[in-house]
DNA sequence: TACAGTAATCGACAAACTGTTGAATTTCCA
DNA sequence: TGGAAATTCAACAGTTTGTCGATTACTGTA
């Protein structure tokens, strides 16, 4: 276990993922089998319960082959996680483009924001991995990463200028509050099997921005 | 590694924690040393990075002694976690007693809810453990447990009757939204070193119930 | 088709950690 | 002080890890 040595792969694959860009079909086959075995085992026993040997057995891969692709299972997990986060960065422009006024316009028209629909579509696409990794035996650190990559930026862009320019302690909690709230919605949607359609979820997400428990006092 | 065997402790300690009720000072000393070593190591290397041997070395305890108190480090972690959750259940009555009307009354009087202050006081008391366990390398499953033990109940009691009696999908997301939001606030407070006083936090928590980004459109 | 390159397989290895055991030692308290 | 109980200590088998070298199988190309 020489932690300082750099990892040397015999294959020159760039991402370490089951990317379709792999020239050699052997690599693609191995990567795909490893990913599927990893997700199913992650779902069953949680990350720490996974053994490299068991993973390879399920993937019908020799244990030595695993080490041709990943330094260890932590690297494997983070590779997959980073792919998701990189994908989510593609929503960056759409997210920061959301102003509160535009949001209100869509809400009045009772139409879901297109980029929100696309976001939930993408999350559904990655549902099996996300369900496993966001679960109780998944990876503790991924929730916050997801929150920072999506939810926080979303809230920041919707915050009105008054709050954006006054970084008081309260505003920081304000952002943490709503960012965590949306992570909670996403997590619940994924954990409960993504019953609702992406359009429904987009609508729910928008509606939650205009309701709060305090105003219910008027009812 | 015979997982099916029941754990037999040579000491008849009941909680496994560093409780002051331990008659034998040897047990109390060992439990205290183990807990302190555990928290500091949890902070430094994360739960999975902890080795029983290293833990005992830091606690100045023989490795065999560890197994007189805990089956394994997972049991140790859960013992400590369950202590916190049990303590938080003492707030149960205070939580469910919070009605929206009373909350509004306190808010108008600009006074923090006493039970909220007590809650943050207790969290600060357990700050070192919570900081370690809620951190990125802590325990993924504890956040949701904390959320369910405190935040969800809090929101449920504040929800007005209209929502309480209509468990539509939206209401479930509504609860998940605000429960996660408050967990986020608590987590941020702990992660940033609990700068604000318990009174400040109670006020912030109350204020967040009466503000939402959507209403800012009127400003 | 044959060949060179490279990925996958296989067996073996030292190292680390785990959880247990039995005997010796120390500490406690009645 | 003496018995009970907690701690110490050394040793143990069993897993898992990450690495290595030699061999086999596959792939794309000349």
GROMACS .gro file of C-alpha atoms (C1' of nucleotides) in nm:
model
  498
    1UNK     CA    1   0.000   0.000   0.000
    2UNK     CA    2   0.237   0.271  -0.120
    3UNK     CA    3   0.009   0.570  -0.112
    4UNK     CA    4   0.260   0.807  -0.262
    5UNK     CA    5   0.308   0.616  -0.587
    6UNK     CA    6   0.114   0.747  -0.879
    7UNK     CA    7  -0.144   0.520  -1.030
    8UNK     CA    8  -0.039   0.362  -1.355
    9UNK     CA    9  -0.303   0.215  -1.576
   10UNK     CA   10  -0.215  -0.023  -1.849
   11UNK     CA   11  -0.505   0.114  -2.049
   12UNK     CA   12  -0.491   0.479  -2.152
   13UNK     CA   13  -0.858   0.542  -2.096
   14UNK     CA   14  -0.913   0.902  -2.003
   15UNK     CA   15  -1.211   0.918  -1.770
   16UNK     CA   16  -1.202   0.582  -1.602
   17UNK     CA   17  -1.573   0.558  -1.673
   18UNK     CA   18  -1.772   0.338  -1.906
   19UNK     CA   19  -1.750   0.606  -2.167
   20UNK     CA   20  -1.845   0.519  -2.520
   21UNK     CA   21  -1.525   0.687  -2.635
   22UNK     CA   22  -1.312   0.388  -2.538
   23UNK     CA   23  -1.157   0.250  -2.851
   24UNK     CA   24  -1.088  -0.097  -2.728
   25UNK     CA   25  -1.411  -0.290  -2.669
   26UNK     CA   26  -1.241  -0.492  -2.396
   27UNK     CA   27  -1.199  -0.176  -2.192
   28UNK     CA   28  -1.555  -0.066  -2.254
   29UNK     CA   29  -1.687  -0.406  -2.154
   30UNK     CA   30  -1.486  -0.411  -1.832
   31UNK     CA   31  -1.580  -0.057  -1.737
   32UNK     CA   32  -1.947  -0.121  -1.796
   33UNK     CA   33  -1.944  -0.444  -1.599
   34UNK     CA   34  -1.759  -0.276  -1.313
   35UNK     CA   35  -2.000   0.015  -1.301
   36UNK     CA   36  -2.308  -0.202  -1.299
   37UNK     CA   37  -2.165  -0.433  -1.035
   38UNK     CA   38  -2.065  -0.134  -0.827
   39UNK     CA   39  -2.407   0.029  -0.836
   40UNK     CA   40  -2.590  -0.290  -0.750
   41UNK     CA   41  -2.353  -0.370  -0.465
   42UNK     CA   42  -2.369  -0.012  -0.345
   43UNK     CA   43  -2.745  -0.048  -0.325
   44UNK     CA   44  -2.725  -0.380  -0.144
   45UNK     CA   45  -2.448  -0.344   0.111
   46UNK     CA   46  -2.347   0.018   0.110
   47UNK     CA   47  -2.011   0.152   0.003
   48UNK     CA   48  -1.810   0.033   0.299
   49UNK     CA   49  -1.956  -0.313   0.273
   50UNK     CA   50  -1.821  -0.356  -0.076
   51UNK     CA   51  -1.515  -0.571  -0.122
   52UNK     CA   52  -1.301  -0.544  -0.431
   53UNK     CA   53  -1.310  -0.920  -0.459
   54UNK     CA   54  -1.688  -0.934  -0.442
   55UNK     CA   55  -1.720  -0.647  -0.684
   56UNK     CA   56  -1.505  -0.828  -0.938
   57UNK     CA   57  -1.688  -1.152  -0.885
   58UNK     CA   58  -2.018  -0.987  -0.968
   59UNK     CA   59  -1.867  -0.811  -1.266
   60UNK     CA   60  -1.709  -1.136  -1.386
   61UNK     CA   61  -1.378  -0.961  -1.385
   62UNK     CA   62  -1.049  -1.070  -1.245
   63UNK     CA   63  -0.951  -0.885  -0.933
   64UNK     CA   64  -0.624  -0.777  -1.086
   65UNK     CA   65  -0.813  -0.615  -1.370
   66UNK     CA   66  -0.990  -0.384  -1.128
   67UNK     CA   67  -0.655  -0.235  -1.034
   68UNK     CA   68  -0.584  -0.167  -1.399
   69UNK     CA   69  -0.874   0.077  -1.395
   70UNK     CA   70  -0.891   0.221  -1.044
   71UNK     CA   71  -0.647   0.267  -0.763
   72UNK     CA   72  -0.906   0.156  -0.512
   73UNK     CA   73  -1.280   0.162  -0.457
   74UNK     CA   74  -1.271   0.517  -0.322
   75UNK     CA   75  -1.125   0.638  -0.649
   76UNK     CA   76  -1.391   0.444  -0.831
   77UNK     CA   77  -1.670   0.608  -0.635
   78UNK     CA   78  -1.530   0.956  -0.681
   79UNK     CA   79  -1.484   0.900  -1.052
   80UNK     CA   80  -1.851   0.823  -1.090
   81UNK     CA   81  -1.953   1.108  -0.863
   82UNK     CA   82  -1.740   1.356  -1.051
   83UNK     CA   83  -1.900   1.252  -1.377
   84UNK     CA   84  -2.239   1.344  -1.236
   85UNK     CA   85  -2.115   1.674  -1.099
   86UNK     CA   86  -1.948   1.755  -1.430
   87UNK     CA   87  -2.271   1.682  -1.613
   88UNK     CA   88  -2.459   1.905  -1.374
   89UNK     CA   89  -2.224   2.188  -1.453
   90UNK     CA   90  -2.379   2.195  -1.797
   91UNK     CA   91  -2.687   2.336  -1.627
   92UNK     CA   92  -2.472   2.616  -1.492
   93UNK     CA   93  -2.575   2.873  -1.752
   94UNK     CA   94  -2.942   2.780  -1.729
   95UNK     CA   95  -2.929   2.805  -1.351
   96UNK     CA   96  -2.761   3.142  -1.322
   97UNK     CA   97  -2.989   3.274  -1.592
   98UNK     CA   98  -3.293   3.222  -1.375
   99UNK     CA   99  -3.409   3.552  -1.239
  100UNK     CA  100  -3.687   3.586  -0.990
  101UNK     CA  101  -3.898   3.782  -1.236
  102UNK     CA  102  -3.876   3.520  -1.506
  103UNK     CA  103  -3.961   3.260  -1.247
  104UNK     CA  104  -4.272   3.450  -1.146
  105UNK     CA  105  -4.373   3.484  -1.508
  106UNK     CA  106  -4.357   3.109  -1.560
  107UNK     CA  107  -4.540   3.050  -1.237
  108UNK     CA  108  -4.826   3.279  -1.331
  109UNK     CA  109  -4.848   3.103  -1.665
  110UNK     CA  110  -4.857   2.777  -1.465
  111UNK     CA  111  -4.574   2.641  -1.674
  112UNK     CA  112  -4.265   2.465  -1.530
  113UNK     CA  113  -3.928   2.616  -1.601
  114UNK     CA  114  -3.777   2.417  -1.888
  115UNK     CA  115  -3.436   2.392  -1.729
  116UNK     CA  116  -3.590   2.247  -1.412
  117UNK     CA  117  -3.761   1.980  -1.618
  118UNK     CA  118  -3.432   1.902  -1.786
  119UNK     CA  119  -3.262   1.884  -1.448
  120UNK     CA  120  -3.506   1.627  -1.313
  121UNK     CA  121  -3.485   1.439  -1.641
  122UNK     CA  122  -3.112   1.412  -1.596
  123UNK     CA  123  -3.144   1.305  -1.233
  124UNK     CA  124  -3.386   1.032  -1.337
  125UNK     CA  125  -3.141   0.921  -1.601
  126UNK     CA  126  -2.881   0.870  -1.327
  127UNK     CA  127  -3.143   0.735  -1.090
  128UNK     CA  128  -2.992   0.399  -1.006
  129UNK     CA  129  -2.655   0.545  -0.914
  130UNK     CA  130  -2.805   0.840  -0.728
  131UNK     CA  131  -3.043   0.618  -0.537
  132UNK     CA  132  -2.755   0.407  -0.418
  133UNK     CA  133  -2.514   0.687  -0.341
  134UNK     CA  134  -2.766   0.915  -0.169
  135UNK     CA  135  -2.901   0.630   0.042
  136UNK     CA  136  -2.819   0.590   0.409
  137UNK     CA  137  -2.526   0.359   0.338
  138UNK     CA  138  -2.404   0.559   0.042
  139UNK     CA  139  -2.154   0.841   0.048
  140UNK     CA  140  -2.199   1.107   0.315
  141UNK     CA  141  -2.005   1.364   0.123
  142UNK     CA  142  -2.202   1.349  -0.199
  143UNK     CA  143  -2.517   1.517  -0.070
  144UNK     CA  144  -2.332   1.838   0.015
  145UNK     CA  145  -2.147   1.825  -0.316
  146UNK     CA  146  -2.475   1.795  -0.501
  147UNK     CA  147  -2.620   2.073  -0.293
  148UNK     CA  148  -2.329   2.304  -0.368
  149UNK     CA  149  -2.326   2.214  -0.736
  150UNK     CA  150  -2.693   2.277  -0.798
  151UNK     CA  151  -2.909   2.394  -0.514
  152UNK     CA  152  -2.688   2.669  -0.377
  153UNK     CA  153  -2.632   2.824  -0.717
  154UNK     CA  154  -3.000   2.804  -0.787
  155UNK     CA  155  -3.088   2.986  -0.469
  156UNK     CA  156  -2.819   3.245  -0.516
  157UNK     CA  157  -2.956   3.337  -0.855
  158UNK     CA  158  -3.310   3.365  -0.726
  159UNK     CA  159  -3.216   3.571  -0.423
  160UNK     CA  160  -3.302   3.930  -0.480
  161UNK     CA  161  -3.032   4.193  -0.496
  162UNK     CA  162  -3.103   4.319  -0.148
  163UNK     CA  163  -2.984   3.988  -0.002
  164UNK     CA  164  -2.719   3.914  -0.263
  165UNK     CA  165  -2.526   4.227  -0.175
  166UNK     CA  166  -2.556   4.195   0.201
  167UNK     CA  167  -2.367   3.885   0.309
  168UNK     CA  168  -2.477   3.899   0.671
  169UNK     CA  169  -2.474   3.584   0.883
  170UNK     CA  170  -2.846   3.558   0.832
  171UNK     CA  171  -2.818   3.556   0.454
  172UNK     CA  172  -2.570   3.273   0.473
  173UNK     CA  173  -2.819   3.072   0.675
  174UNK     CA  174  -3.087   3.181   0.432
  175UNK     CA  175  -2.892   3.027   0.146
  176UNK     CA  176  -2.805   2.715   0.344
  177UNK     CA  177  -3.170   2.683   0.438
  178UNK     CA  178  -3.307   2.682   0.085
  179UNK     CA  179  -3.018   2.493  -0.069
  180UNK     CA  180  -3.061   2.213   0.184
  181UNK     CA  181  -3.435   2.229   0.133
  182UNK     CA  182  -3.404   2.160  -0.238
  183UNK     CA  183  -3.150   1.889  -0.181
  184UNK     CA  184  -3.406   1.734   0.050
  185UNK     CA  185  -3.670   1.746  -0.220
  186UNK     CA  186  -3.440   1.589  -0.475
  187UNK     CA  187  -3.328   1.325  -0.227
  188UNK     CA  188  -3.684   1.239  -0.131
  189UNK     CA  189  -3.788   1.213  -0.494
  190UNK     CA  190  -3.504   0.974  -0.569
  191UNK     CA  191  -3.547   0.770  -0.251
  192UNK     CA  192  -3.918   0.721  -0.310
  193UNK     CA  193  -3.856   0.583  -0.654
  194UNK     CA  194  -3.906   0.897  -0.865
  195UNK     CA  195  -4.280   0.853  -0.887
  196UNK     CA  196  -4.359   1.204  -1.002
  197UNK     CA  197  -4.279   1.316  -1.354
  198UNK     CA  198  -4.008   1.572  -1.415
  199UNK     CA  199  -4.276   1.830  -1.498
  200UNK     CA  200  -4.455   1.764  -1.171
  201UNK     CA  201  -4.131   1.797  -0.979
  202UNK     CA  202  -4.046   2.120  -1.157
  203UNK     CA  203  -4.386   2.257  -1.058
  204UNK     CA  204  -4.344   2.141  -0.699
  205UNK     CA  205  -4.001   2.298  -0.681
  206UNK     CA  206  -4.141   2.629  -0.805
  207UNK     CA  207  -4.443   2.617  -0.577
  208UNK     CA  208  -4.218   2.562  -0.275
  209UNK     CA  209  -4.051   2.891  -0.348
  210UNK     CA  210  -4.377   3.079  -0.296
  211UNK     CA  211  -4.515   2.908   0.010
  212UNK     CA  212  -4.400   2.916   0.367
  213UNK     CA  213  -4.546   2.791   0.693
  214UNK     CA  214  -4.555   3.138   0.841
  215UNK     CA  215  -4.799   3.279   0.590
  216UNK     CA  216  -5.044   3.000   0.667
  217UNK     CA  217  -5.150   3.200   0.970
  218UNK     CA  218  -5.375   3.401   0.744
  219UNK     CA  219  -5.579   3.095   0.644
  220UNK     CA  220  -1.514  -1.302   1.245
  221UNK     CA  221  -1.817  -1.490   1.367
  222UNK     CA  222  -2.084  -1.230   1.313
  223UNK     CA  223  -2.366  -1.438   1.455
  224UNK     CA  224  -2.223  -1.468   1.803
  225UNK     CA  225  -2.372  -1.237   2.060
  226UNK     CA  226  -2.151  -0.980   2.218
  227UNK     CA  227  -2.043  -1.063   2.570
  228UNK     CA  228  -1.901  -0.790   2.784
  229UNK     CA  229  -1.707  -0.869   3.092
  230UNK     CA  230  -1.832  -0.546   3.241
  231UNK     CA  231  -2.202  -0.509   3.302
  232UNK     CA  232  -2.218  -0.149   3.198
  233UNK     CA  233  -2.558  -0.063   3.057
  234UNK     CA  234  -2.518   0.212   2.802
  235UNK     CA  235  -2.169   0.157   2.675
  236UNK     CA  236  -2.120   0.529   2.709
  237UNK     CA  237  -1.907   0.733   2.938
  238UNK     CA  238  -2.198   0.771   3.172
  239UNK     CA  239  -2.131   0.905   3.517
  240UNK     CA  240  -2.347   0.626   3.654
  241UNK     CA  241  -2.070   0.370   3.613
  242UNK     CA  242  -1.986   0.240   3.956
  243UNK     CA  243  -1.640   0.116   3.875
  244UNK     CA  244  -1.403   0.404   3.806
  245UNK     CA  245  -1.199   0.178   3.580
  246UNK     CA  246  -1.494   0.147   3.345
  247UNK     CA  247  -1.567   0.517   3.355
  248UNK     CA  248  -1.205   0.600   3.278
  249UNK     CA  249  -1.190   0.360   2.988
  250UNK     CA  250  -1.522   0.476   2.842
  251UNK     CA  251  -1.424   0.839   2.868
  252UNK     CA  252  -1.086   0.781   2.710
  253UNK     CA  253  -1.243   0.579   2.429
  254UNK     CA  254  -1.505   0.843   2.355
  255UNK     CA  255  -1.254   1.127   2.346
  256UNK     CA  256  -1.016   0.931   2.128
  257UNK     CA  257  -1.302   0.836   1.900
  258UNK     CA  258  -1.427   1.191   1.852
  259UNK     CA  259  -1.081   1.330   1.785
  260UNK     CA  260  -1.000   1.054   1.538
  261UNK     CA  261  -1.340   1.090   1.375
  262UNK     CA  262  -1.262   1.455   1.321
  263UNK     CA  263  -0.917   1.383   1.182
  264UNK     CA  264  -0.958   1.082   0.955
  265UNK     CA  265  -1.327   1.016   0.928
  266UNK     CA  266  -1.506   0.710   1.053
  267UNK     CA  267  -1.380   0.465   0.795
  268UNK     CA  268  -1.025   0.578   0.844
  269UNK     CA  269  -1.032   0.484   1.209
  270UNK     CA  270  -0.858   0.167   1.314
  271UNK     CA  271  -0.938  -0.005   1.640
  272UNK     CA  272  -0.569  -0.029   1.710
  273UNK     CA  273  -0.510   0.340   1.651
  274UNK     CA  274  -0.816   0.430   1.855
  275UNK     CA  275  -0.687   0.231   2.150
  276UNK     CA  276  -0.340   0.373   2.115
  277UNK     CA  277  -0.477   0.726   2.140
  278UNK     CA  278  -0.696   0.631   2.433
  279UNK     CA  279  -0.405   0.459   2.604
  280UNK     CA  280  -0.615   0.149   2.621
  281UNK     CA  281  -0.528  -0.207   2.533
  282UNK     CA  282  -0.690  -0.322   2.213
  283UNK     CA  283  -0.847  -0.615   2.390
  284UNK     CA  284  -1.018  -0.379   2.630
  285UNK     CA  285  -1.201  -0.212   2.344
  286UNK     CA  286  -1.375  -0.541   2.270
  287UNK     CA  287  -1.489  -0.560   2.632
  288UNK     CA  288  -1.699  -0.253   2.566
  289UNK     CA  289  -1.802  -0.263   2.201
  290UNK     CA  290  -1.847  -0.535   1.946
  291UNK     CA  291  -1.683  -0.318   1.679
  292UNK     CA  292  -1.642   0.044   1.587
  293UNK     CA  293  -1.980   0.054   1.413
  294UNK     CA  294  -2.150  -0.041   1.738
  295UNK     CA  295  -1.947   0.225   1.911
  296UNK     CA  296  -2.058   0.494   1.668
  297UNK     CA  297  -2.423   0.394   1.689
  298UNK     CA  298  -2.411   0.388   2.066
  299UNK     CA  299  -2.298   0.747   2.073
  300UNK     CA  300  -2.545   0.848   1.805
  301UNK     CA  301  -2.834   0.684   1.986
  302UNK     CA  302  -2.745   0.871   2.301
  303UNK     CA  303  -2.785   1.199   2.117
  304UNK     CA  304  -3.110   1.093   1.956
  305UNK     CA  305  -3.245   0.975   2.292
  306UNK     CA  306  -3.154   1.307   2.447
  307UNK     CA  307  -3.328   1.488   2.164
  308UNK     CA  308  -3.643   1.293   2.234
  309UNK     CA  309  -3.666   1.485   2.558
  310UNK     CA  310  -3.756   1.784   2.341
  311UNK     CA  311  -4.044   1.587   2.200
  312UNK     CA  312  -4.312   1.744   2.419
  313UNK     CA  313  -4.177   2.093   2.366
  314UNK     CA  314  -4.168   2.040   1.991
  315UNK     CA  315  -4.515   1.903   1.941
  316UNK     CA  316  -4.648   2.174   2.172
  317UNK     CA  317  -4.541   2.445   1.931
  318UNK     CA  318  -4.840   2.576   1.746
  319UNK     CA  319  -4.816   2.826   1.468
  320UNK     CA  320  -5.014   3.079   1.666
  321UNK     CA  321  -4.783   3.064   1.965
  322UNK     CA  322  -4.489   3.092   1.731
  323UNK     CA  323  -4.634   3.405   1.576
  324UNK     CA  324  -4.693   3.552   1.920
  325UNK     CA  325  -4.329   3.504   2.014
  326UNK     CA  326  -4.217   3.642   1.684
  327UNK     CA  327  -4.423   3.956   1.722
  328UNK     CA  328  -4.281   3.998   2.071
  329UNK     CA  329  -3.938   3.954   1.910
  330UNK     CA  330  -3.854   3.685   2.160
  331UNK     CA  331  -3.700   3.348   2.070
  332UNK     CA  332  -3.892   3.036   2.157
  333UNK     CA  333  -3.740   2.900   2.479
  334UNK     CA  334  -3.738   2.542   2.359
  335UNK     CA  335  -3.546   2.644   2.045
  336UNK     CA  336  -3.283   2.809   2.261
  337UNK     CA  337  -3.258   2.494   2.470
  338UNK     CA  338  -3.226   2.287   2.156
  339UNK     CA  339  -2.933   2.489   2.028
  340UNK     CA  340  -2.781   2.485   2.375
  341UNK     CA  341  -2.792   2.108   2.372
  342UNK     CA  342  -2.646   2.090   2.023
  343UNK     CA  343  -2.358   2.312   2.131
  344UNK     CA  344  -2.303   2.089   2.431
  345UNK     CA  345  -2.254   1.796   2.192
  346UNK     CA  346  -2.069   2.014   1.948
  347UNK     CA  347  -1.745   1.823   1.917
  348UNK     CA  348  -1.916   1.494   1.846
  349UNK     CA  349  -2.172   1.648   1.611
  350UNK     CA  350  -1.907   1.842   1.423
  351UNK     CA  351  -1.718   1.521   1.358
  352UNK     CA  352  -2.014   1.301   1.276
  353UNK     CA  353  -2.193   1.554   1.054
  354UNK     CA  354  -1.876   1.634   0.864
  355UNK     CA  355  -1.806   1.505   0.514
  356UNK     CA  356  -1.621   1.201   0.643
  357UNK     CA  357  -1.862   1.135   0.923
  358UNK     CA  358  -2.168   0.914   0.913
  359UNK     CA  359  -2.396   0.955   0.614
  360UNK     CA  360  -2.694   0.813   0.795
  361UNK     CA  361  -2.688   1.043   1.094
  362UNK     CA  362  -2.806   1.355   0.915
  363UNK     CA  363  -3.136   1.197   0.812
  364UNK     CA  364  -3.178   1.051   1.159
  365UNK     CA  365  -3.130   1.392   1.313
  366UNK     CA  366  -3.368   1.542   1.061
  367UNK     CA  367  -3.636   1.286   1.140
  368UNK     CA  368  -3.584   1.315   1.514
  369UNK     CA  369  -3.612   1.690   1.529
  370UNK     CA  370  -3.676   1.883   1.212
  371UNK     CA  371  -3.958   1.676   1.068
  372UNK     CA  372  -4.152   1.675   1.393
  373UNK     CA  373  -4.098   2.046   1.428
  374UNK     CA  374  -4.238   2.115   1.083
  375UNK     CA  375  -4.528   1.879   1.127
  376UNK     CA  376  -4.638   2.060   1.439
  377UNK     CA  377  -4.613   2.399   1.272
  378UNK     CA  378  -4.797   2.291   0.960
  379UNK     CA  379  -5.149   2.418   0.970
  380UNK     CA  380  -5.441   2.177   0.982
  381UNK     CA  381  -5.523   2.221   0.616
  382UNK     CA  382  -5.194   2.057   0.520
  383UNK     CA  383  -5.175   1.817   0.813
  384UNK     CA  384  -5.497   1.645   0.710
  385UNK     CA  385  -5.423   1.630   0.339
  386UNK     CA  386  -5.124   1.404   0.286
  387UNK     CA  387  -5.089   1.470  -0.084
  388UNK     CA  388  -4.757   1.412  -0.258
  389UNK     CA  389  -4.697   1.784  -0.245
  390UNK     CA  390  -4.737   1.800   0.131
  391UNK     CA  391  -4.482   1.524   0.171
  392UNK     CA  392  -4.235   1.727  -0.032
  393UNK     CA  393  -4.337   2.030   0.168
  394UNK     CA  394  -4.236   1.854   0.489
  395UNK     CA  395  -3.918   1.713   0.338
  396UNK     CA  396  -3.836   2.061   0.210
  397UNK     CA  397  -3.855   2.237   0.545
  398UNK     CA  398  -3.718   1.950   0.750
  399UNK     CA  399  -3.409   1.935   0.528
  400UNK     CA  400  -3.388   2.312   0.538
  401UNK     CA  401  -3.360   2.319   0.915
  402UNK     CA  402  -3.116   2.032   0.915
  403UNK     CA  403  -2.912   2.244   0.677
  404UNK     CA  404  -2.920   2.537   0.916
  405UNK     CA  405  -2.816   2.322   1.209
  406UNK     CA  406  -2.542   2.157   1.006
  407UNK     CA  407  -2.408   2.490   0.886
  408UNK     CA  408  -2.408   2.631   1.236
  409UNK     CA  409  -2.211   2.335   1.366
  410UNK     CA  410  -1.973   2.320   1.071
  411UNK     CA  411  -1.889   2.689   1.096
  412UNK     CA  412  -1.797   2.652   1.458
  413UNK     CA  413  -2.122   2.759   1.626
  414UNK     CA  414  -2.038   3.128   1.615
  415UNK     CA  415  -2.388   3.255   1.680
  416UNK     CA  416  -2.542   3.225   2.024
  417UNK     CA  417  -2.831   2.990   2.084
  418UNK     CA  418  -3.062   3.288   2.108
  419UNK     CA  419  -2.945   3.423   1.774
  420UNK     CA  420  -2.997   3.083   1.616
  421UNK     CA  421  -3.343   3.052   1.760
  422UNK     CA  422  -3.431   3.390   1.613
  423UNK     CA  423  -3.284   3.298   1.276
  424UNK     CA  424  -3.476   2.971   1.275
  425UNK     CA  425  -3.799   3.157   1.346
  426UNK     CA  426  -3.733   3.427   1.092
  427UNK     CA  427  -3.671   3.168   0.823
  428UNK     CA  428  -4.022   3.042   0.874
  429UNK     CA  429  -4.166   3.377   0.769
  430UNK     CA  430  -3.952   3.460   0.471
  431UNK     CA  431  -3.936   3.308   0.128
  432UNK     CA  432  -3.762   3.403  -0.193
  433UNK     CA  433  -4.087   3.428  -0.382
  434UNK     CA  434  -4.227   3.709  -0.175
  435UNK     CA  435  -3.919   3.916  -0.243
  436UNK     CA  436  -4.073   4.005  -0.577
  437UNK     CA  437  -4.278   4.267  -0.399
  438UNK     CA  438  -3.969   4.453  -0.278
  439DT     C1'  439  -0.408  -1.388  -4.230
  440DA     C1'  440  -0.043  -1.308  -3.932
  441DC     C1'  441   0.151  -1.004  -3.617
  442DA     C1'  442   0.237  -0.671  -3.253
  443DG     C1'  443   0.026  -0.447  -2.882
  444DT     C1'  444  -0.236  -0.453  -2.493
  445DA     C1'  445  -0.605  -0.593  -2.195
  446DA     C1'  446  -0.749  -0.966  -1.903
  447DT     C1'  447  -0.636  -1.376  -1.628
  448DC     C1'  448  -0.410  -1.636  -1.277
  449DG     C1'  449  -0.144  -1.748  -0.872
  450DA     C1'  450   0.125  -1.583  -0.528
  451DC     C1'  451   0.290  -1.249  -0.193
  452DA     C1'  452   0.359  -0.931   0.217
  453DA     C1'  453   0.118  -0.619   0.484
  454DA     C1'  454  -0.253  -0.452   0.768
  455DC     C1'  455  -0.658  -0.507   1.032
  456DT     C1'  456  -1.001  -0.783   1.268
  457DG     C1'  457  -1.201  -1.033   1.642
  458DT     C1'  458  -1.097  -1.398   1.974
  459DT     C1'  459  -0.863  -1.648   2.337
  460DG     C1'  460  -0.618  -1.767   2.769
  461DA     C1'  461  -0.315  -1.636   3.120
  462DA     C1'  462  -0.100  -1.282   3.396
  463DT     C1'  463  -0.156  -0.841   3.618
  464DT     C1'  464  -0.364  -0.449   3.823
  465DT     C1'  465  -0.739  -0.206   4.029
  466DC     C1'  466  -1.138  -0.168   4.305
  467DC     C1'  467  -1.433  -0.201   4.702
  468DA     C1'  468  -1.652  -0.453   5.064
  469DT     C1'  469  -0.680  -0.784   5.337
  470DG     C1'  470  -0.899  -1.081   4.992
  471DG     C1'  471  -1.213  -1.180   4.629
  472DA     C1'  472  -1.410  -0.995   4.212
  473DA     C1'  473  -1.361  -0.775   3.804
  474DA     C1'  474  -1.136  -0.480   3.466
  475DT     C1'  475  -0.720  -0.432   3.215
  476DT     C1'  476  -0.301  -0.598   2.998
  477DC     C1'  477  -0.039  -0.886   2.699
  478DA     C1'  478   0.096  -1.210   2.343
  479DA     C1'  479  -0.055  -1.496   2.012
  480DC     C1'  480  -0.384  -1.675   1.674
  481DA     C1'  481  -0.648  -1.762   1.234
  482DG     C1'  482  -0.907  -1.533   0.897
  483DT     C1'  483  -1.001  -1.134   0.559
  484DT     C1'  484  -0.899  -0.791   0.266
  485DT     C1'  485  -0.574  -0.516   0.032
  486DG     C1'  486  -0.258  -0.372  -0.327
  487DT     C1'  487   0.123  -0.545  -0.603
  488DC     C1'  488   0.381  -0.840  -0.913
  489DG     C1'  489   0.531  -1.147  -1.292
  490DA     C1'  490   0.402  -1.477  -1.614
  491DT     C1'  491   0.056  -1.639  -1.914
  492DT     C1'  492  -0.349  -1.620  -2.204
  493DA     C1'  493  -0.690  -1.395  -2.496
  494DC     C1'  494  -0.843  -1.035  -2.760
  495DT     C1'  495  -0.807  -0.627  -3.093
  496DG     C1'  496  -0.684  -0.352  -3.479
  497DT     C1'  497  -0.382  -0.324  -3.846
  498DA     C1'  498  -0.014  -0.421  -4.185
   0.00000   0.00000   0.00000
